Amino acid sequence: MKVRKYLRGSGRVLAFVFVASIIWLLFDMAALRISLSDVSGQQLKERLIREREFYKKQSMQALHPRRSFTHPARRAADLPGHQKAPGRLNDGDEGQRVKDELRKSLHLAKSNHSKFVDLKPGDAAAHENDNAPKQNSSVKKEAVNLYIYTGGTTAQKAVHKVDSKPNEKVKGVEDEILLKSTESRLTQTTTHRLPNQDVKVVNEKVAGMQVKVTDKNVLGANKQLKPAVNHPAEGNARVGTLAVKKSGVHTVLSLDVTNSPRDPKAVGQFGQAAVVAVHENSEVEKRWNEGHFNVYLSEKIPVDRAIPDTRPRKCAQSLIHDDLPSTSVIFCFVDEVWSTLLRSVHSVLNRSPPNLLKEIILVDDFSTKDYLKKQLDDYMSQFPKVRIIRLKERQGLIRARLAGAAVAKGEVLTFLDSHVECNVGWLEPLLERVYLDRKKVPCPVIEVISDKDLSYMLVDNFQRGIFKWPLVFGWSPVPADYIKKNNMKDTDPIKCPVMAGGLFSIDKKYFFELGSYDPGLDVWGGENMEISFKIWMCGGEIEIIPCSRVGHIFRGQNPYKFPKNRQKTVERNLARVAEVWLDEYKDLFYGHGYTHLLNKKVIDIGNLTEQIELRKHLKCQSFRWYLDNVYPDMNAPLVKADGLVYNRGLRKCLALQRDSLSFETCDLSKQSQHFNYTWMRNIRHRELCIAPQVQSNSFALQLCDSAKNEQRWLHKSSISPMAEHFSTEILRGMCLEGKLEGQALQLRACDSNNLFQKWQFTHYYAQ
Ligand code: UDP
Ligand code: MN
């Protein structure tokens, strides 16, 4: 009766829910058990396969387009279930708010003349400062507005949580390559704060024009400013330059020049994602391979579209020295898509202070497309600052950049990829760093222009470029304790162990003092490692400058052909870098899947004498110094394992005395019992390595030779039952077995249960 009472009314419902939950739980547990047993059966098999693929994958990663696979924002766009790319401006309420903000300011820019410096129709300066796109001469003189944005008034944040894509991870790289929350910020301003110096510059450049500046107070205030910059770690004087100049400062200029008011409805305007109608999909597909991104869509987007100002808010108030060096911007390209090449050039023309932009050099690396010939010449002829250099044969990006550098007239070289969009205020913060110290090599934050919808996406703060073995470039967050310890602000320069490669500024003289790039590097790949090691080890510094931001289209593949085999080209480049710069650590490079490169018959890496001489001449630091000082969080053990070599069956340790092997009671204090298991997979005692003697089923002691395959033994390379064995690499299935009598070792068919085939080193440092 009592029970029935409880089961009346709402009690009955509760009881039902309770019983249902129990049943559900039971089902769940059963399902879990099934999947667990399934997993454990599968696990070993999968692991084995995974392990086998491990090194293969790692070396493939190194061959992948260097700035694509690891970028925190880039992959976020591709995640299943994450249709919305982080920071994309057309997404949701936040995106709408940002969009409205942009529209508002755009409208303001058009209507409120007192807040802008206007170049009146027909002004000669439009030619002088080169900063207006002028495809059509009747358009070009109609309305040329020099919009000057400085200081931030509106900032919006959009935080998106994004998970990583597990199946694309590679062991060793995975911890570092994180896809975390992405902070989107838009700072759009309508304030007009021109320091005196800038007005002068503008006046000189745009002589004869009406220049309206209304905010006198601001000018007055700026006059008081001392020549200090907002990087507390730096002094005011230029380091490493002969003359310490006294200079005034001004607030960073956030120029954005357009030839006519921007159409808010234009495709991709404000960096928004552009949508293609379903019936156009075939067109998209057809043109995709021209650039390995959405070429069809790109052609519809204005070549001088607006993009959101994504700088951290404080950047707009940065103080910049008035007498910065000028720069030559060098774009090298091969078969670049027309619209992206133009957008790259316009973004530089429109968003760089004219007095700092000496020239733009376009180096055509023997492109095959017709539109890159006369059509490009004609188009660029409207801009006196743009020069085109054409290479007579395909040189690859390294030598193409060198060709550009050789003719550059600016004091600083700024290298950019040919599918970028420089954001407002991008240039001065870079040049400021070079001004402060000519050995600083600043890189902008590389943001992401989606390859699919061409939207401008944002990346996490505090990201730096790093490498993993075997010289695989990646992004990794600055360690949190480092940020805390150094009280880092989001505007502070970030020490960067390796640059991504595509975008950076460098003092021209310093670039040549460093020996520029190794000209022996072919086509593409590895040059970012080379220049990074060279800069750091020979007295310079690489920094990421959060106040300078440039969008880049990350492609899944290189859209151009490699004259020789792509993989071999990149491998060869990397081997050159390893041989010149890595010292004893080059073993780690080869040991991560590149041992085949040690065989000179397989690959000819060319002559390195000059590069090695250069390193000596520059008195560069060792690679060890680089690891200790620049990239201390890098794990780089010189051997995979070392110490005693214990045989589990014999319960004794291997010893090498006077060229012969024996077993002894284990004793760590005895040098004769110390062996290394090297990255070449050698079992090594001083200069001697163990090699199998296949015919006699025994072994031989040979002088170690890293190129010799027969000296390689697999050990702990997988989590299989054979992990503790030493199996020979030249003859799979044969293992080293310990025995007490006669010769200490013999070669036998591998047997997972045989304890005499199981070995253990005292220390393991890597798998
Ligand atoms: N490039 C070149 N010659 C080459 C290969 C590349 O001029 O043989 C140019 C290319 O057009 C681009 C830059 O070098 O402007 C960097 O190449 P890419 O964008 O393919 O490198 P990623 O960004 O994928 O690392
Ligand atoms: Mn690129």
Short mmCIF file of C-alpha atoms and ligand atoms in Angstrom, two decimals, residues 65-67 336 401 416-420 502-503 524 552-555 558-560, ligand 2:
data_model
loop_
_atom_site.label_atom_id
_atom_site.label_comp_id
_atom_site.label_asym_id
_atom_site.label_seq_id
_atom_site.Cartn_x
_atom_site.Cartn_y
_atom_site.Cartn_z
CA PRO A 65 53.74 24.06 -47.18
CA ARG A 66 55.45 25.60 -44.27
CA ARG A 67 52.98 28.17 -43.20
CA GLU A 336 50.37 34.10 -58.86
CA ARG A 401 64.16 37.11 -53.32
CA LEU A 416 56.15 39.44 -48.51
CA ASP A 417 54.35 36.55 -50.19
CA SER A 418 52.32 37.50 -53.23
CA HIS A 419 48.92 36.63 -51.74
CA VAL A 420 48.70 38.83 -48.67
CA GLY A 502 57.10 34.57 -45.94
CA LEU A 503 56.89 37.93 -44.25
CA TRP A 524 60.95 26.41 -51.86
CA HIS A 552 48.07 35.53 -45.87
CA ILE A 553 46.23 32.91 -47.87
CA PHE A 554 47.35 29.54 -46.58
CA ARG A 555 47.11 26.92 -49.27
CA ASN A 558 51.94 24.66 -53.71
CA PRO A 559 50.09 25.67 -56.87
CA TYR A 560 53.24 25.83 -58.99
MN MN B 2 52.33 31.89 -49.25
#
